[in-house]
PDB file of C-alpha atoms in Angstrom:
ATOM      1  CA  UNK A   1       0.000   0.000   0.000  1.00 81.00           C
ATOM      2  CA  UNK A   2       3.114   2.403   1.197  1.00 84.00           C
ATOM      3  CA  UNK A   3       4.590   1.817  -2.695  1.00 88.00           C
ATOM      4  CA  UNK A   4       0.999   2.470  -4.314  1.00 88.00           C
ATOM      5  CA  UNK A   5       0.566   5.545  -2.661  1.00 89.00           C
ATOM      6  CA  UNK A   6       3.928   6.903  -2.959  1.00 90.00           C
ATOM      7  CA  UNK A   7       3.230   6.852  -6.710  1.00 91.00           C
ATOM      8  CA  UNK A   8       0.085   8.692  -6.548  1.00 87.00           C
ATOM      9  CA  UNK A   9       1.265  11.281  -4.813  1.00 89.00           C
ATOM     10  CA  UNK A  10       4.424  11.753  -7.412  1.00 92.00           C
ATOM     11  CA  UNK A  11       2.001  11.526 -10.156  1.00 91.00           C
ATOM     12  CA  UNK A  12      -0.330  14.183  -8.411  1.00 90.00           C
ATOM     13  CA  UNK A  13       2.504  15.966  -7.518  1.00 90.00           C
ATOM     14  CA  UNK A  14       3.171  15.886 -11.039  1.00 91.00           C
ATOM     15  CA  UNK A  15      -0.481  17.486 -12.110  1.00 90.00           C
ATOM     16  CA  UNK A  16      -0.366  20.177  -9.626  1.00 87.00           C
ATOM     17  CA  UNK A  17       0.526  22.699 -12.184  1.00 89.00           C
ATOM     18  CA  UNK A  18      -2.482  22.171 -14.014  1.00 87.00           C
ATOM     19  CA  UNK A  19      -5.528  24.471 -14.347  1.00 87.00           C
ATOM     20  CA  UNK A  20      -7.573  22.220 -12.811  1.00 83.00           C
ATOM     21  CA  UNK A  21      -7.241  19.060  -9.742  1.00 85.00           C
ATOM     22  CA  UNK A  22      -7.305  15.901 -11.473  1.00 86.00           C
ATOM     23  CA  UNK A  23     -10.364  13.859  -9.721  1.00 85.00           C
ATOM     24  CA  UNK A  24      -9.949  10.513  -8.560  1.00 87.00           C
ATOM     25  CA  UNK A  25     -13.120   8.517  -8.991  1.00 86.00           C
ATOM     26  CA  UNK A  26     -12.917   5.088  -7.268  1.00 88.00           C
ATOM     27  CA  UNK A  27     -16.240   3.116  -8.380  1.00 88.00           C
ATOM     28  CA  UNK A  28     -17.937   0.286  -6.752  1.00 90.00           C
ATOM     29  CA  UNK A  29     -16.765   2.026  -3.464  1.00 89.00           C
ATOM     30  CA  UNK A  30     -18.919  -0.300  -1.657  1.00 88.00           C
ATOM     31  CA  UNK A  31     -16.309  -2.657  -1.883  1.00 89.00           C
ATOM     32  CA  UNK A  32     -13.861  -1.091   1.142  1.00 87.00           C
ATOM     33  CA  UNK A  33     -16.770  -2.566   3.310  1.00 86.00           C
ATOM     34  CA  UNK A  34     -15.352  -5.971   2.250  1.00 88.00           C
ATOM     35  CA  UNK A  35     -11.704  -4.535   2.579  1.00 87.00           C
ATOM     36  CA  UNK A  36      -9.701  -7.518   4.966  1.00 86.00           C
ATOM     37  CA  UNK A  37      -6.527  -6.401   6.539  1.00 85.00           C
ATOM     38  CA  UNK A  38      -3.910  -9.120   5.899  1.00 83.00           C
ATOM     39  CA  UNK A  39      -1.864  -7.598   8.805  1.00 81.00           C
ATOM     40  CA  UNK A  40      -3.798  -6.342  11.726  1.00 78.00           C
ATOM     41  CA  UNK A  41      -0.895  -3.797  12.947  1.00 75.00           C
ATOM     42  CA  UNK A  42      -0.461  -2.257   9.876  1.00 73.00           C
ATOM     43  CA  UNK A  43      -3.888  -1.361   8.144  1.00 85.00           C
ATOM     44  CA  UNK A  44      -3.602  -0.419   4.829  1.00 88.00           C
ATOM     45  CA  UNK A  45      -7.494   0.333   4.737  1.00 87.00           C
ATOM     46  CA  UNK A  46      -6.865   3.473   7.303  1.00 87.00           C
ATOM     47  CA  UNK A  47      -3.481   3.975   5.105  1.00 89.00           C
ATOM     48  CA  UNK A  48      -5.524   4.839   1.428  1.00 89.00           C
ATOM     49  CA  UNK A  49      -8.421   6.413   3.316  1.00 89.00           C
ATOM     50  CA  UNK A  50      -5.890   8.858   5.229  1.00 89.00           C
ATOM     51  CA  UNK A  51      -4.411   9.100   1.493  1.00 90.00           C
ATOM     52  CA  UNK A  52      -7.475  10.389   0.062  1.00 90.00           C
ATOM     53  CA  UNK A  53      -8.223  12.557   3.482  1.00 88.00           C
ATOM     54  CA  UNK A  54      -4.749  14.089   2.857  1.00 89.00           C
ATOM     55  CA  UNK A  55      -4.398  14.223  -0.854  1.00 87.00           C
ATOM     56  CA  UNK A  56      -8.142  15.858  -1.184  1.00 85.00           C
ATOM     57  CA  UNK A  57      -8.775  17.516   1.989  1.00 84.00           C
ATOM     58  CA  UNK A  58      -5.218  18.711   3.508  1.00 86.00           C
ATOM     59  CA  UNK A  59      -2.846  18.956   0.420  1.00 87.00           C
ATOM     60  CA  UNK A  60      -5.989  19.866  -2.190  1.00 86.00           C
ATOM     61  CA  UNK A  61      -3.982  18.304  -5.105  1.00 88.00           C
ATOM     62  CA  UNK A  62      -7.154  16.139  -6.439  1.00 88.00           C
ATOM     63  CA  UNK A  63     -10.424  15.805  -5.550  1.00 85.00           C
ATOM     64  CA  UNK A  64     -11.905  11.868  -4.658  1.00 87.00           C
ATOM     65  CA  UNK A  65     -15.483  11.128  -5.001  1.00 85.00           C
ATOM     66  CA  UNK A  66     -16.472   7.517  -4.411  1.00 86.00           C
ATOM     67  CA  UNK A  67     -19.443   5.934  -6.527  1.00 84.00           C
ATOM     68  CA  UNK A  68     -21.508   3.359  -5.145  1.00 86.00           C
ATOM     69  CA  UNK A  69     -25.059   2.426  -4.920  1.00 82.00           C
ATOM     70  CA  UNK A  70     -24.954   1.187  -1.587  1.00 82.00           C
ATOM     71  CA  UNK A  71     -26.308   3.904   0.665  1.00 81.00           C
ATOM     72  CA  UNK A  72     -24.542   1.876   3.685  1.00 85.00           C
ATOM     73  CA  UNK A  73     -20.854   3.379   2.766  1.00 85.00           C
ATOM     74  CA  UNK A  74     -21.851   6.873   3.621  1.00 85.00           C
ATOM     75  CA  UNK A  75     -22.464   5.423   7.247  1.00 86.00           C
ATOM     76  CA  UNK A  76     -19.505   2.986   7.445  1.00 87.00           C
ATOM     77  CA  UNK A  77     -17.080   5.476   6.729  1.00 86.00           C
ATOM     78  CA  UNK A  78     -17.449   7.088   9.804  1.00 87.00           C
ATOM     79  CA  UNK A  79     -17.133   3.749  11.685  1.00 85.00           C
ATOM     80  CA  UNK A  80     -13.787   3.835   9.302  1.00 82.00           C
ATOM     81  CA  UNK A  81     -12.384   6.501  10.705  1.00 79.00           C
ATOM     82  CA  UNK A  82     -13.592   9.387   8.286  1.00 81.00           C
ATOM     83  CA  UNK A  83     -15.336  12.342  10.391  1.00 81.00           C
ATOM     84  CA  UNK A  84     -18.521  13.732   8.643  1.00 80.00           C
ATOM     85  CA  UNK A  85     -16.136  16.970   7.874  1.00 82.00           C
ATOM     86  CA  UNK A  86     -13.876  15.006   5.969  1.00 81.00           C
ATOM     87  CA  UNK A  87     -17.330  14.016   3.313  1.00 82.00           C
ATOM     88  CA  UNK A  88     -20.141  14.648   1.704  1.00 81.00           C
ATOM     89  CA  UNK A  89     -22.895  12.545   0.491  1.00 82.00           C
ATOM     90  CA  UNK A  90     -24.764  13.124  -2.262  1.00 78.00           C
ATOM     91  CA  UNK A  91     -27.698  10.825  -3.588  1.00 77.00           C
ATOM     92  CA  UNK A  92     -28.437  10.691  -6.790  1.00 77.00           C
ATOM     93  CA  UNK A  93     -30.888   7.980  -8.706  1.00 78.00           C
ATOM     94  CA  UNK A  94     -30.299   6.444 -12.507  1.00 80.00           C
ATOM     95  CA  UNK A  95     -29.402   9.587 -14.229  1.00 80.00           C
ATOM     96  CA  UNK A  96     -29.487   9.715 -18.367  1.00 87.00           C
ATOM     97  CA  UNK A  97     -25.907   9.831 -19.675  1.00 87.00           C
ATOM     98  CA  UNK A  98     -26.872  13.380 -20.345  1.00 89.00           C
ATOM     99  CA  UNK A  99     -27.485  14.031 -16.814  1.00 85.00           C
ATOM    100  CA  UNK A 100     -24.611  11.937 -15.921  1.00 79.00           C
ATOM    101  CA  UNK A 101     -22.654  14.132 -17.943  1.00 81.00           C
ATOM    102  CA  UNK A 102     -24.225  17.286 -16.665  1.00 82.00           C
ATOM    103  CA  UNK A 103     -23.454  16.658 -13.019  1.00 76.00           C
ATOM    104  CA  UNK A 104     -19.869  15.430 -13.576  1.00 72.00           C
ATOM    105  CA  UNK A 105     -19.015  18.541 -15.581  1.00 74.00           C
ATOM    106  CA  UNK A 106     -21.194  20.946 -14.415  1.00 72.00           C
ATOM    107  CA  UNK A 107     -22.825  20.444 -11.147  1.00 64.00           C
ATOM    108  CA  UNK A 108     -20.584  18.361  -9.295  1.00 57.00           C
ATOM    109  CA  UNK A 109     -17.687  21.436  -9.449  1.00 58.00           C
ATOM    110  CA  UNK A 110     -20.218  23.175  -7.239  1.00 57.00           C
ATOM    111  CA  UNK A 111     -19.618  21.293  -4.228  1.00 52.00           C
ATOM    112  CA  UNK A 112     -16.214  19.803  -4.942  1.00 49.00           C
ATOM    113  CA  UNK A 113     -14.202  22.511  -2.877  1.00 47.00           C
ATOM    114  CA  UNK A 114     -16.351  21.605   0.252  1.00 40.00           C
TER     115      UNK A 114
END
């Protein structure tokens, strides 16, 4: 996990001249609720989610937004170790592809910097 994240952070250190944060969009999110630690001392599941914290939140060098259409995750990530701060949930239903489109480019800049 160390190695993986080192990289992301060179690459995003990389980006940071550009106009605009790159956005990391992690889909199926619902899967970190299945997330085993293979090594109880060293979680690497509080090790990416303290990535994204810092990367997003502290450092503002991307912006994260994790897709899933289990409601549950916006609870569990508390229980993670995420304060309700740190997030923001935002329910949406089936959208179009047009209104896909329209709040990826459009609306979801609105609330990105929260």
């Amino acid at each position: 996990m160390v190695s993986a994240i080192k990289k992301y952070d060179k690459l995003l250190a990389l980006l940071k001249p550009l106009p605009r944060k790159p956005v990391i969009v992690i889909d199926e999110s619902n899967n970190l609720l299945d997330w085993k630690e293979s090594d109880p001392l060293q979680p690497e599941l509080k090790q990416f989610l303290n990535f994204l914290l810092s990367d997003s939140k502290e450092d503002r060098v991307a912006h994260v937004v994790l897709s899933t259409s289990d409601y549950f995750l916006a609870n569990w990530l508390p229980q993670a170790g995420m304060t309700e701060d740190k997030f923001k949930v935002e329910v949406l239903g089936d959208l179009t592809e047009e209104e896909a489109q329209k709040f990826v480019y459009v609306t979801a800049f609105h609330f990105v910097e929260y």
